[in-house]
């Protein structure tokens, strides 16, 4: 029984995002039954690719999903959010493009080198953030405000003035589809990052330690966990996530514009973490919730586009849906709903009902 | 009477030392920086009082929203929707001024001001209710507020809207002239120093908020709430109402800031005051407000805004004209202040308290 409840309580936080996602899907099915139809189209380079709204949602949420995975860890360990991911992503893109354009021709080796350089750059910047948070004990939002305000300028400074173009089949294969495989490549990147994180959690105690540090830093230290190391590790993982997302972003566009690469993704990533039912105050976390959150946000955006809402106005409708989701997930509303549920079922055995609802 | 005053002063000094210390640092740095600018860049206008007034004129709206953020941050919350509310207010007011068709220009401007305050109030009440009565994390609520206000701005109009209302344009041109702070131009004419109405309003807001936080019950409640919510609750303070009020004040002030912005630049635009919420947060931090709550002062915030503005002015006048140098220097400056605060506070053995939504547990003791 105890085991069952434990397994149940983990899923509990996913109820609201799952309900939100299903409502969105149902809404779309009623609005336009063909919304989720998947077809096969031939893209500009002559490859057969899958097309359809569903594929486009999953594809374009890739960057957000990857970054929200890293953001979940930072949130859990530090109890705050990193608002500089978009700006650091822009720096990462600049480094990537710089390495690729420095070579005489773009081949596989140079791309790998570029990705490594890009990862190193983001890790360095994230370690700067991490050091401010972990060692100097500055609140994450304030510490990352520094790079938030000047990161894009650094990217501009690295890349030079113009928006550099990247024209290569490798780049378009990485950003769109590999010839012969009909599924967009970014989806594989999400799966890869997700698998690596899952492996990390399965093989090491990182997940447990991160939650411990997030819940009570002092207690974690007394139990022999070094909170500084754990926090730095969460920032390093976020750094790698940002680098991957930036490479996808650059490859998708085929060029680098330091002002628009991953713009405002920090806000969406934090939203994804919150919609996924994670506590923004740190502690327990569930990466699957954040990934779900990322897809909800993208699904919402795509739905609004499909309803012919102009892109600049999407934010307003998004805000309304977000408020509905967070209100539904707020502790006050939850307890009210629980109480009401109990009153409705007061004839039956209240204790059992309580357990069920809590689960 | 005076004995009571001194007794009060002695009492006051005790619990607020951190606030005053951090504020003192930023005030000193501002005067040091301004003095350095006068000495090294005197030719570019820093010796004239008009330069100082220009800083005030250009940043009046920023001063107001920085004050509004200071109040919310003292209460342990955050409000990142202020920039969006300014954008929405500016757009709505510009459209209203152009299209209301009211003959009486005074009435028309008054209604516009009320509209601006109303928009701010609506956002303040909505966000305050969600944060304090439904216990939702303030970052998410105000993020939604930011999305909503920016989205509504573009729904109102995607294209820039220029104000054509004659009475309002007259108001925009009205400046307070201070002859004795002016300077003599090369042709011998005395050019008086000019201060915009918005700057005066901003200064009034600073004073009002200072009085509110320092001497009024609500202000003390907000400090108590940010310092330690549990203790505040046990002392019988209506924590929810205090938090709600802090968001309402913040909302109204951002509406006012929007009106002041329109008085400085009478054009509504979708990108008005973009990212200004982060500037306001930075200014509050430089001025000695802690995001953790309970510590802060609007006077410090005022100097925080002036420090940021002076840095930008200095870099704009220096050979490093490119905009990325401006961003990078203000980033470096922000980093310097944040580190300074961290070092100062930890060297005083003061433990930082985090609000509920960003708790990291008990901080390690420094050896």
XYZ file of C-alpha atoms in Angstrom:
726
model
C 0.000 0.000 0.000
C 2.739 2.396 0.999
C 4.663 1.593 -2.149
C 1.589 2.230 -4.224
C 0.951 5.612 -2.685
C 4.546 6.610 -3.229
C 4.382 5.767 -6.900
C 1.077 7.571 -7.104
C 2.290 10.769 -5.454
C 4.953 11.145 -8.108
C 2.385 11.122 -10.871
C 0.149 13.473 -8.900
C 1.983 16.541 -10.062
C 1.515 15.456 -13.658
C -2.281 15.398 -13.402
C -2.809 19.086 -14.146
C -0.443 19.242 -17.132
C -1.868 16.014 -18.508
C -5.410 17.327 -18.162
C -4.364 20.609 -19.780
C -2.743 18.784 -22.671
C -5.749 16.521 -23.205
C -8.102 19.497 -23.096
C -5.987 21.231 -25.721
C -6.029 18.110 -27.881
C -9.793 17.676 -27.452
C -10.365 21.331 -28.248
C -8.374 20.952 -31.436
C -10.193 17.769 -32.413
C -13.559 19.506 -32.026
C -12.406 22.620 -33.824
C -10.836 20.840 -36.750
C -10.843 17.030 -36.877
C -8.013 17.109 -39.380
C -5.727 19.033 -37.049
C -3.704 15.983 -36.117
C -3.543 14.346 -39.503
C -0.014 13.469 -40.500
C 0.884 13.507 -44.139
C 4.005 12.935 -46.182
C 5.383 15.909 -48.030
C 8.463 16.549 -50.106
C 10.617 19.320 -48.735
C 12.753 21.821 -50.610
C 15.738 19.490 -50.857
C 13.612 16.707 -52.331
C 13.363 14.438 -49.299
C 10.191 12.802 -48.152
C 9.300 14.135 -44.703
C 6.369 13.778 -42.362
C 4.256 16.885 -42.157
C 1.314 18.027 -40.108
C 0.523 20.088 -37.059
C 1.491 17.369 -34.610
C 4.942 16.963 -36.149
C 5.407 20.719 -36.232
C 4.478 21.001 -32.547
C 6.917 18.285 -31.511
C 9.608 19.644 -33.803
C 9.442 23.289 -32.843
C 9.178 22.572 -29.120
C 12.586 20.844 -29.230
C 14.722 23.762 -28.053
C 12.232 24.607 -25.328
C 11.991 20.989 -24.157
C 15.787 20.624 -23.981
C 16.278 23.870 -22.078
C 13.417 23.189 -19.686
C 15.083 19.896 -18.723
C 18.180 21.783 -17.610
C 16.080 24.524 -16.059
C 14.253 21.960 -13.919
C 17.555 20.825 -12.424
C 18.725 24.375 -11.687
C 15.337 25.204 -10.191
C 15.404 22.110 -8.021
C 18.954 22.610 -6.757
C 19.055 26.379 -6.333
C 15.443 27.278 -5.711
C 15.585 29.923 -8.397
C 15.627 30.233 -12.136
C 18.281 31.059 -14.646
C 16.969 33.892 -16.799
C 20.104 34.106 -18.929
C 19.575 30.942 -20.998
C 18.422 32.824 -24.082
C 21.353 35.235 -23.949
C 23.898 32.481 -23.288
C 22.299 30.459 -26.082
C 22.948 33.401 -28.359
C 26.616 33.383 -27.282
C 26.733 29.628 -27.925
C 25.335 30.148 -31.404
C 27.940 32.830 -32.067
C 30.767 30.499 -30.987
C 29.372 27.657 -33.103
C 29.106 29.836 -36.195
C 32.527 31.341 -35.578
C 34.159 27.889 -35.500
C 32.272 26.713 -38.602
C 33.053 29.802 -40.613
C 36.685 29.706 -39.518
C 37.134 26.367 -41.282
C 37.701 26.206 -45.014
C 34.749 23.877 -45.553
C 31.991 22.562 -43.335
C 32.366 18.829 -42.740
C 31.374 16.425 -39.997
C 34.551 16.891 -37.975
C 34.296 20.648 -37.943
C 30.667 20.482 -36.840
C 31.608 18.207 -33.931
C 34.429 20.611 -33.060
C 31.946 23.478 -33.225
C 29.511 21.706 -30.912
C 32.306 20.966 -28.439
C 33.511 24.587 -28.508
C 29.944 25.743 -28.079
C 29.415 23.414 -25.097
C 32.648 24.633 -23.498
C 31.580 28.254 -23.942
C 28.152 27.723 -22.398
C 29.610 25.659 -19.562
C 32.063 28.472 -18.820
C 29.297 31.081 -18.745
C 27.006 28.854 -16.721
C 29.822 28.184 -14.265
C 30.103 31.941 -13.825
C 26.387 32.023 -12.986
C 26.720 28.928 -10.862
C 29.637 30.364 -8.912
C 27.656 33.514 -8.139
C 24.726 31.395 -6.975
C 26.536 28.603 -5.147
C 29.633 30.281 -3.751
C 28.491 33.862 -3.230
C 24.950 32.772 -2.413
C 23.245 35.333 -4.629
C 19.673 34.608 -5.659
C 19.760 32.898 -9.075
C 17.526 35.433 -10.753
C 19.762 38.324 -9.746
C 22.966 36.468 -10.540
C 21.751 35.576 -14.016
C 20.380 39.061 -14.620
C 23.976 40.103 -15.420
C 24.287 37.809 -18.424
C 20.647 38.381 -19.315
C 21.357 42.058 -19.831
C 24.688 41.750 -21.620
C 24.784 38.223 -23.105
C 23.390 39.173 -26.500
C 25.878 42.010 -26.738
C 28.698 39.551 -26.068
C 27.293 37.334 -28.833
C 27.268 40.298 -31.197
C 30.829 41.100 -30.219
C 31.966 37.497 -30.867
C 30.196 37.060 -34.180
C 31.048 40.467 -35.631
C 28.502 42.797 -37.111
C 26.550 40.932 -39.787
C 24.242 37.934 -39.498
C 26.535 35.151 -40.723
C 25.010 32.565 -43.055
C 25.692 28.847 -42.922
C 25.029 26.963 -46.136
C 25.769 23.295 -45.957
C 23.811 20.062 -46.315
C 25.081 18.993 -42.883
C 23.617 22.102 -41.276
C 20.215 21.663 -42.894
C 20.288 17.966 -41.997
C 20.867 18.902 -38.374
C 18.267 21.636 -38.317
C 15.580 20.008 -40.433
C 15.682 16.422 -41.631
C 18.378 13.924 -42.528
C 17.828 12.615 -46.089
C 16.084 9.251 -45.870
C 14.699 9.787 -42.369
C 11.263 11.409 -42.444
C 11.324 12.637 -38.850
C 12.836 16.075 -38.105
C 16.297 15.795 -36.540
C 15.661 18.101 -33.514
C 13.260 15.462 -32.162
C 16.166 13.031 -31.965
C 18.182 15.629 -30.075
C 15.409 15.889 -27.455
C 15.308 12.099 -27.125
C 19.102 11.965 -26.860
C 19.298 14.634 -24.147
C 16.388 13.022 -22.307
C 18.020 9.589 -22.444
C 21.367 10.954 -21.249
C 19.680 12.660 -18.292
C 17.682 9.519 -17.520
C 20.913 7.496 -17.593
C 22.602 10.022 -15.319
C 19.763 9.753 -12.825
C 19.636 5.970 -13.084
C 23.363 5.385 -12.658
C 24.216 8.098 -10.144
C 22.611 9.717 -7.149
C 22.433 13.126 -8.820
C 18.655 13.311 -8.717
C 18.432 12.449 -5.048
C 21.276 14.785 -4.112
C 19.790 17.635 -6.125
C 16.457 17.267 -4.363
C 18.197 17.078 -1.003
C 20.129 20.282 -1.633
C 16.970 21.969 -2.871
C 14.900 20.954 0.126
C 17.413 21.680 2.853
C 20.886 22.780 2.016
C 22.160 22.650 5.578
C 20.887 19.132 6.124
C 22.399 18.050 2.807
C 25.786 19.388 3.873
C 25.590 17.632 7.218
C 24.912 14.398 5.344
C 28.108 14.738 3.376
C 26.718 16.258 0.184
C 28.566 19.268 -1.109
C 25.811 21.744 -2.034
C 28.194 23.921 -4.021
C 29.214 21.023 -6.258
C 25.618 19.929 -6.793
C 24.541 23.442 -7.725
C 27.485 23.869 -10.081
C 26.656 20.502 -11.643
C 23.079 21.603 -12.287
C 24.381 24.715 -14.011
C 26.835 22.655 -16.105
C 24.000 20.379 -17.240
C 21.903 23.428 -18.087
C 24.903 24.758 -20.022
C 25.081 21.621 -22.164
C 21.319 21.782 -22.745
C 21.604 25.415 -23.817
C 24.458 24.565 -26.204
C 22.432 21.788 -27.854
C 19.385 24.038 -28.141
C 21.491 26.846 -29.615
C 23.010 24.513 -32.232
C 19.527 23.328 -33.185
C 18.334 26.923 -33.376
C 21.231 28.008 -35.594
C 20.899 24.964 -37.873
C 17.149 25.453 -38.172
C 17.521 29.037 -39.341
C 20.697 28.438 -41.341
C 22.072 31.699 -40.003
C 22.815 33.436 -36.753
C 20.979 36.505 -35.611
C 22.152 37.294 -32.118
C 18.990 39.240 -31.339
C 16.432 36.575 -32.190
C 18.187 33.249 -31.501
C 16.319 31.581 -28.609
C 14.714 34.916 -27.768
C 12.471 34.909 -24.670
C 13.048 31.196 -24.244
C 13.976 31.710 -20.582
C 10.442 32.833 -19.783
C 8.892 29.917 -21.674
C 11.290 27.476 -20.012
C 10.392 28.733 -16.535
C 6.735 28.476 -17.494
C 7.275 24.927 -18.700
C 8.863 24.050 -15.369
C 5.950 25.605 -13.476
C 3.229 24.114 -15.678
C 4.890 20.721 -15.195
C 3.946 20.991 -11.548
C 7.449 21.590 -10.244
C 7.903 23.886 -7.279
C 9.798 26.993 -8.358
C 11.138 27.145 -4.804
C 13.316 24.123 -5.368
C 13.339 20.640 -3.964
C 11.405 17.833 -5.573
C 11.265 17.820 -9.314
C 10.063 15.791 -12.217
C 11.738 16.348 -15.567
C 8.903 14.632 -17.407
C 6.579 17.334 -16.086
C 8.745 20.079 -17.553
C 8.937 18.327 -20.928
C 5.162 18.007 -20.869
C 4.972 21.690 -20.009
C 7.158 22.579 -22.980
C 4.914 20.649 -25.371
C 1.804 22.234 -23.836
C 3.203 25.702 -24.480
C 4.093 24.817 -28.065
C 0.762 23.099 -28.655
C -0.988 26.221 -27.402
C 1.055 28.451 -29.715
C 0.430 26.205 -32.724
C -3.291 26.010 -31.912
C -3.493 29.786 -31.780
C -1.632 30.072 -35.092
C -4.022 27.528 -36.606
C -6.913 29.710 -35.414
C -5.437 32.576 -37.449
C -4.385 34.627 -34.442
C -1.637 36.998 -35.601
C 1.767 35.952 -34.148
C 2.204 39.251 -32.282
C -1.099 38.783 -30.446
C -0.476 35.189 -29.398
C 1.081 36.299 -26.107
C -2.181 37.708 -24.764
C -4.146 34.483 -25.304
C -1.231 32.458 -24.009
C -1.276 34.498 -20.802
C -4.954 33.732 -20.227
C -4.413 29.979 -20.633
C -1.339 30.091 -18.382
C -3.301 31.848 -15.657
C -6.048 29.206 -15.915
C -3.492 26.386 -15.632
C -1.641 27.881 -12.650
C -4.880 28.773 -10.885
C -6.045 25.183 -11.317
C -2.737 24.019 -9.868
C -2.602 26.520 -7.009
C -2.607 25.098 -3.469
C -5.684 27.078 -2.419
C -7.818 25.878 -5.319
C -6.526 22.327 -4.873
C -7.512 22.194 -1.222
C -10.904 23.764 -2.001
C -11.536 21.163 -4.689
C -10.451 18.392 -2.343
C -12.812 19.651 0.350
C -15.678 19.851 -2.097
C -14.951 16.365 -3.372
C -14.983 15.064 0.178
C -18.270 16.770 0.932
C -19.809 15.223 -2.173
C -18.626 11.793 -1.196
C -19.204 12.250 2.547
C -21.589 9.292 2.556
C -18.772 6.874 1.734
C -15.667 6.208 3.745
C -14.020 9.632 3.887
C -10.590 8.324 4.727
C -10.336 6.228 1.600
C -11.566 9.099 -0.530
C -9.033 11.435 0.996
C -6.256 9.032 0.172
C -7.428 8.680 -3.369
C -7.660 12.401 -3.954
C -4.324 13.074 -2.374
C -2.746 10.500 -4.626
C 9.326 66.949 21.130
C 12.955 66.823 20.094
C 13.698 64.237 22.740
C 11.025 62.016 21.276
C 12.522 62.540 17.871
C 16.024 61.535 18.889
C 14.684 58.561 20.746
C 12.817 57.539 17.649
C 15.908 58.013 15.516
C 17.941 55.826 17.824
C 15.287 53.160 17.685
C 15.092 53.328 13.945
C 18.781 52.991 13.347
C 18.977 49.576 14.952
C 16.950 47.263 12.716
C 17.624 48.976 9.411
C 21.391 49.112 9.315
C 21.688 46.782 6.343
C 19.303 48.875 4.321
C 21.111 52.097 5.110
C 24.542 50.597 4.540
C 23.703 49.250 1.102
C 21.985 52.513 0.238
C 24.973 54.512 1.448
C 27.299 52.501 -0.787
C 25.223 53.213 -3.864
C 24.847 56.914 -3.009
C 28.612 57.245 -2.544
C 29.299 55.420 -5.805
C 26.884 57.664 -7.652
C 28.547 60.852 -6.372
C 32.003 59.420 -7.001
C 31.044 58.456 -10.546
C 29.443 61.788 -11.270
C 32.466 63.629 -9.881
C 34.771 61.510 -12.020
C 32.622 62.264 -15.052
C 32.804 66.004 -14.300
C 36.594 65.865 -13.932
C 37.434 63.625 -16.893
C 34.601 64.387 -19.305
C 33.739 67.957 -18.326
C 33.676 69.178 -21.920
C 30.849 66.839 -22.876
C 28.404 68.628 -20.609
C 28.716 66.952 -17.217
C 29.633 70.282 -15.593
C 26.228 71.736 -16.506
C 23.296 71.057 -14.181
C 21.204 70.445 -17.293
C 22.969 67.088 -17.721
C 21.689 65.969 -14.353
C 18.200 67.184 -15.207
C 18.357 65.345 -18.517
C 19.149 62.156 -16.660
C 16.043 62.799 -14.554
C 13.887 63.697 -17.567
C 14.879 60.663 -19.589
C 14.528 58.204 -16.742
C 11.467 59.519 -14.932
C 9.403 56.474 -15.895
C 12.215 54.139 -14.855
C 12.432 55.813 -11.447
C 8.718 55.230 -10.910
C 8.702 51.564 -11.909
C 11.916 50.948 -9.978
C 10.148 52.310 -6.884
C 7.174 50.078 -7.596
C 9.473 47.072 -7.902
C 11.302 48.020 -4.714
C 8.048 47.878 -2.785
C 7.130 44.479 -4.198
C 10.661 43.157 -3.625
C 10.703 44.388 -0.021
C 7.560 42.328 0.444
C 9.424 39.301 -0.856
C 7.771 39.163 -4.265
C 8.604 40.223 -7.762
C 6.732 41.935 -10.561
C 8.099 41.568 -14.075
C 4.987 42.899 -15.786
C 5.772 46.581 -15.212
C 7.399 47.077 -18.627
C 4.458 45.455 -20.360
C 1.969 47.569 -18.412
C 3.865 50.704 -19.472
C 3.694 49.574 -23.095
C -0.045 48.896 -22.843
C -0.751 52.166 -21.026
C 1.211 54.225 -23.529
C -0.592 52.602 -26.458
C -4.053 52.832 -24.882
C -3.557 56.459 -23.828
C -2.225 57.461 -27.253
C -5.235 55.889 -28.966
C -7.639 57.409 -26.435
C -6.145 60.896 -26.786
C -6.388 60.744 -30.558
C -9.841 59.287 -30.747
C -11.944 60.451 -27.788
C -13.249 63.631 -29.431
C -13.753 65.469 -26.131
C -13.667 69.219 -26.721
C -12.304 70.191 -23.333
C -8.623 69.340 -23.524
C -8.160 69.433 -19.736
C -10.941 66.908 -19.251
C -9.539 64.761 -22.021
C -6.075 64.671 -20.438
C -7.571 63.986 -17.022
C -9.544 61.061 -18.418
C -6.379 59.767 -20.079
C -4.549 59.909 -16.771
C -7.429 58.054 -15.138
C -7.311 55.474 -17.924
C -3.581 54.989 -17.328
C -4.051 54.581 -13.583
C -7.031 52.302 -14.210
C -5.047 49.952 -16.422
C -2.300 49.818 -13.813
C -4.843 49.254 -11.047
C -6.493 46.432 -12.972
C -3.181 44.650 -13.447
C -2.186 45.293 -9.847
C -5.459 43.950 -8.441
C -5.451 40.901 -10.701
C -1.869 39.945 -10.020
C -2.137 40.790 -6.332
C -5.194 38.576 -5.978
C -3.532 35.634 -7.734
C -0.312 35.986 -5.746
C -1.622 36.696 -2.286
C -5.007 35.005 -2.116
C -4.353 32.008 -4.363
C -0.698 31.515 -3.356
C 0.633 31.277 -6.899
C 4.295 32.004 -7.475
C 4.665 35.739 -8.230
C 7.172 35.167 -11.015
C 4.696 33.095 -13.026
C 1.754 35.392 -12.330
C 3.605 38.527 -13.367
C 5.138 36.707 -16.326
C 1.593 35.994 -17.471
C 0.847 39.664 -16.798
C 3.779 40.626 -19.001
C 2.578 38.351 -21.825
C -0.974 39.651 -21.468
C -0.005 43.327 -21.506
C 2.388 42.944 -24.435
C -0.200 40.934 -26.341
C -2.954 43.462 -25.633
C -0.643 46.249 -26.807
C -0.259 44.636 -30.212
C -3.971 43.816 -30.339
C -4.668 47.544 -29.849
C -2.297 48.516 -32.609
C 0.699 46.951 -34.313
C 1.768 50.222 -35.884
C 3.209 53.135 -33.907
C 0.568 55.678 -32.874
C 1.618 59.314 -32.750
C -0.312 61.553 -30.370
C -1.941 64.398 -32.275
C -3.952 65.857 -29.397
C -2.959 69.540 -29.274
C -3.545 70.007 -25.568
C -1.439 67.007 -24.659
C 1.383 68.072 -26.960
C 1.288 71.441 -25.210
C 1.661 69.581 -21.912
C 4.591 67.607 -23.338
C 6.329 70.859 -24.270
C 5.730 72.393 -20.847
C 8.949 72.398 -18.904
C 9.837 73.885 -15.582
C 12.597 76.432 -16.128
C 15.149 77.064 -13.434
C 17.145 80.148 -14.557
C 19.750 80.184 -11.793
C 20.933 76.707 -12.764
C 21.172 77.545 -16.421
C 24.239 78.468 -18.410
C 25.156 81.223 -20.820
C 25.303 80.161 -24.438
C 28.022 81.377 -26.781
C 25.843 84.170 -28.102
C 25.345 85.491 -24.610
C 21.772 84.257 -24.075
C 20.954 82.673 -20.775
C 19.618 79.162 -21.322
C 17.732 78.080 -18.219
C 17.873 74.512 -16.937
C 14.740 72.616 -17.901
C 12.977 70.005 -15.843
C 10.049 68.058 -17.227
C 6.828 67.591 -15.288
C 7.390 63.836 -15.392
C 10.678 64.180 -13.527
C 8.958 66.200 -10.796
C 6.226 63.571 -10.558
C 8.878 60.861 -10.311
C 10.615 62.693 -7.477
C 7.266 63.095 -5.716
C 6.652 59.358 -6.103
C 10.033 58.630 -4.525
C 9.228 60.868 -1.552
C 5.696 59.474 -1.195
C 6.881 55.885 -1.290
C 9.626 56.690 1.174
C 7.047 58.099 3.572
C 4.734 55.159 2.957
C 7.422 52.587 3.652
C 8.995 54.411 6.546
C 6.174 55.966 8.486
C 2.942 54.293 7.539
C 1.476 51.110 8.894
C 1.182 49.457 5.500
C 4.847 50.116 4.754
C 5.984 48.585 8.025
C 3.739 45.598 7.352
C 5.385 45.114 3.950
C 8.835 45.150 5.566
C 7.682 42.663 8.189
C 6.162 40.426 5.557
C 9.340 40.372 3.496
C 11.599 39.897 6.511
C 9.815 36.854 7.813
C 6.339 35.936 6.757
C 5.749 33.514 9.627
C 6.715 36.044 12.280
C 4.615 38.704 10.594
C 1.661 36.341 10.636
C 2.178 35.555 14.315
C 2.381 39.259 15.124
C -1.135 39.541 13.819
C -0.301 41.299 10.581
C -2.705 40.625 7.773
C -0.005 39.205 5.535
C -2.255 38.619 2.560
C -3.641 42.115 2.578
C -0.159 43.627 2.880
C 1.094 41.580 -0.057
C -2.021 42.363 -2.071
C -1.541 46.083 -1.388
C 2.091 45.946 -2.489
C 1.035 44.551 -5.870
C -1.785 47.077 -6.220
C 0.619 49.954 -5.496
C 3.056 48.484 -7.979
C 0.370 48.215 -10.640
C -0.893 51.775 -10.160
C 2.660 53.101 -10.249
C 3.371 51.286 -13.518
C 0.230 52.841 -14.995
C 1.458 56.241 -13.856
C 4.877 55.468 -15.331
C 3.171 54.749 -18.646
C 1.516 58.171 -18.588
C 4.845 59.824 -17.736
C 6.482 57.901 -20.573
C 3.868 59.248 -22.963
C 4.572 62.753 -21.682
C 8.249 62.277 -22.473
C 7.804 60.623 -25.883
C 4.254 61.117 -27.187
C 4.210 58.009 -29.388
C 2.639 54.647 -28.661
C 4.684 51.713 -29.914
C 4.570 47.962 -29.381
C 8.193 47.926 -28.220
C 7.887 50.756 -25.683
C 9.805 50.114 -22.451
C 10.879 46.671 -23.672
C 12.878 44.898 -20.977
C 12.606 47.911 -18.705
C 11.451 45.599 -15.901
C 14.939 44.135 -15.791
C 16.466 47.631 -15.684
C 14.146 48.424 -12.815
C 15.132 45.250 -10.952
C 18.808 46.039 -11.551
C 18.310 49.582 -10.253
C 16.576 48.305 -7.126
C 19.382 45.851 -6.466
C 22.074 48.461 -7.012
C 20.158 50.669 -4.614
C 20.395 48.041 -1.910
C 17.099 46.172 -2.137
C 17.377 42.447 -1.647
C 15.219 40.153 -3.744
C 14.880 38.084 -0.580
C 12.673 40.746 0.914
C 12.686 42.824 4.050
C 15.625 45.008 3.066
C 15.485 48.011 0.793
C 14.793 51.671 0.395
C 13.322 53.775 -2.402
C 15.961 56.488 -1.966
C 18.591 53.862 -2.738
C 16.530 52.749 -5.731
C 16.464 56.324 -7.001
C 20.256 56.414 -6.880
C 20.347 52.986 -8.507
C 18.453 54.370 -11.498
C 20.747 57.402 -11.591
C 23.848 55.155 -11.494
C 22.594 53.088 -14.436
C 21.641 56.238 -16.342
C 25.003 57.882 -15.667
C 26.899 54.803 -16.837
C 24.935 54.800 -20.069
C 25.471 58.515 -20.553
C 29.215 58.223 -19.901
C 29.603 55.354 -22.342
C 27.436 57.094 -24.901
C 29.723 60.128 -24.742
C 32.946 58.125 -24.639
C 34.721 56.680 -27.693
C 33.097 53.269 -26.979
C 29.905 54.269 -28.734
C 28.685 50.847 -29.903
C 25.587 49.730 -28.092
C 27.144 46.450 -27.080
C 29.720 48.272 -24.981
C 26.900 49.968 -23.130
C 25.242 46.659 -22.341
C 28.484 45.004 -21.384
C 29.549 47.805 -19.062
C 26.204 48.003 -17.324
C 26.307 44.215 -16.981
C 29.773 44.382 -15.447
C 28.646 47.185 -13.145
C 25.637 45.163 -12.029
C 27.917 42.196 -11.342
C 30.201 44.412 -9.296
C 27.325 45.689 -7.159
C 25.868 42.251 -6.635
C 29.233 40.874 -5.524
C 29.808 43.885 -3.314
C 26.463 43.364 -1.605
C 27.119 39.688 -1.132
C 30.535 40.350 0.391
C 29.314 43.201 2.583
C 26.355 41.232 3.889
C 28.246 38.017 4.525
C 31.095 39.855 6.209
C 28.566 41.287 8.633
C 27.538 37.747 9.463
C 24.024 38.485 8.336
C 22.049 35.535 7.123
C 20.022 36.138 4.012
C 16.423 35.079 4.216
C 14.735 33.827 1.101
C 11.036 34.169 0.402
C 9.028 30.989 0.215
C 9.021 30.703 -3.539
C 12.806 30.632 -3.850
C 13.954 29.004 -0.664
C 17.358 27.320 -0.717
C 17.333 26.201 2.860
C 19.560 27.381 5.664
C 22.618 29.211 4.343
C 26.038 27.970 5.303
C 27.783 29.861 8.042
C 30.877 31.677 6.869
C 34.001 30.771 8.725
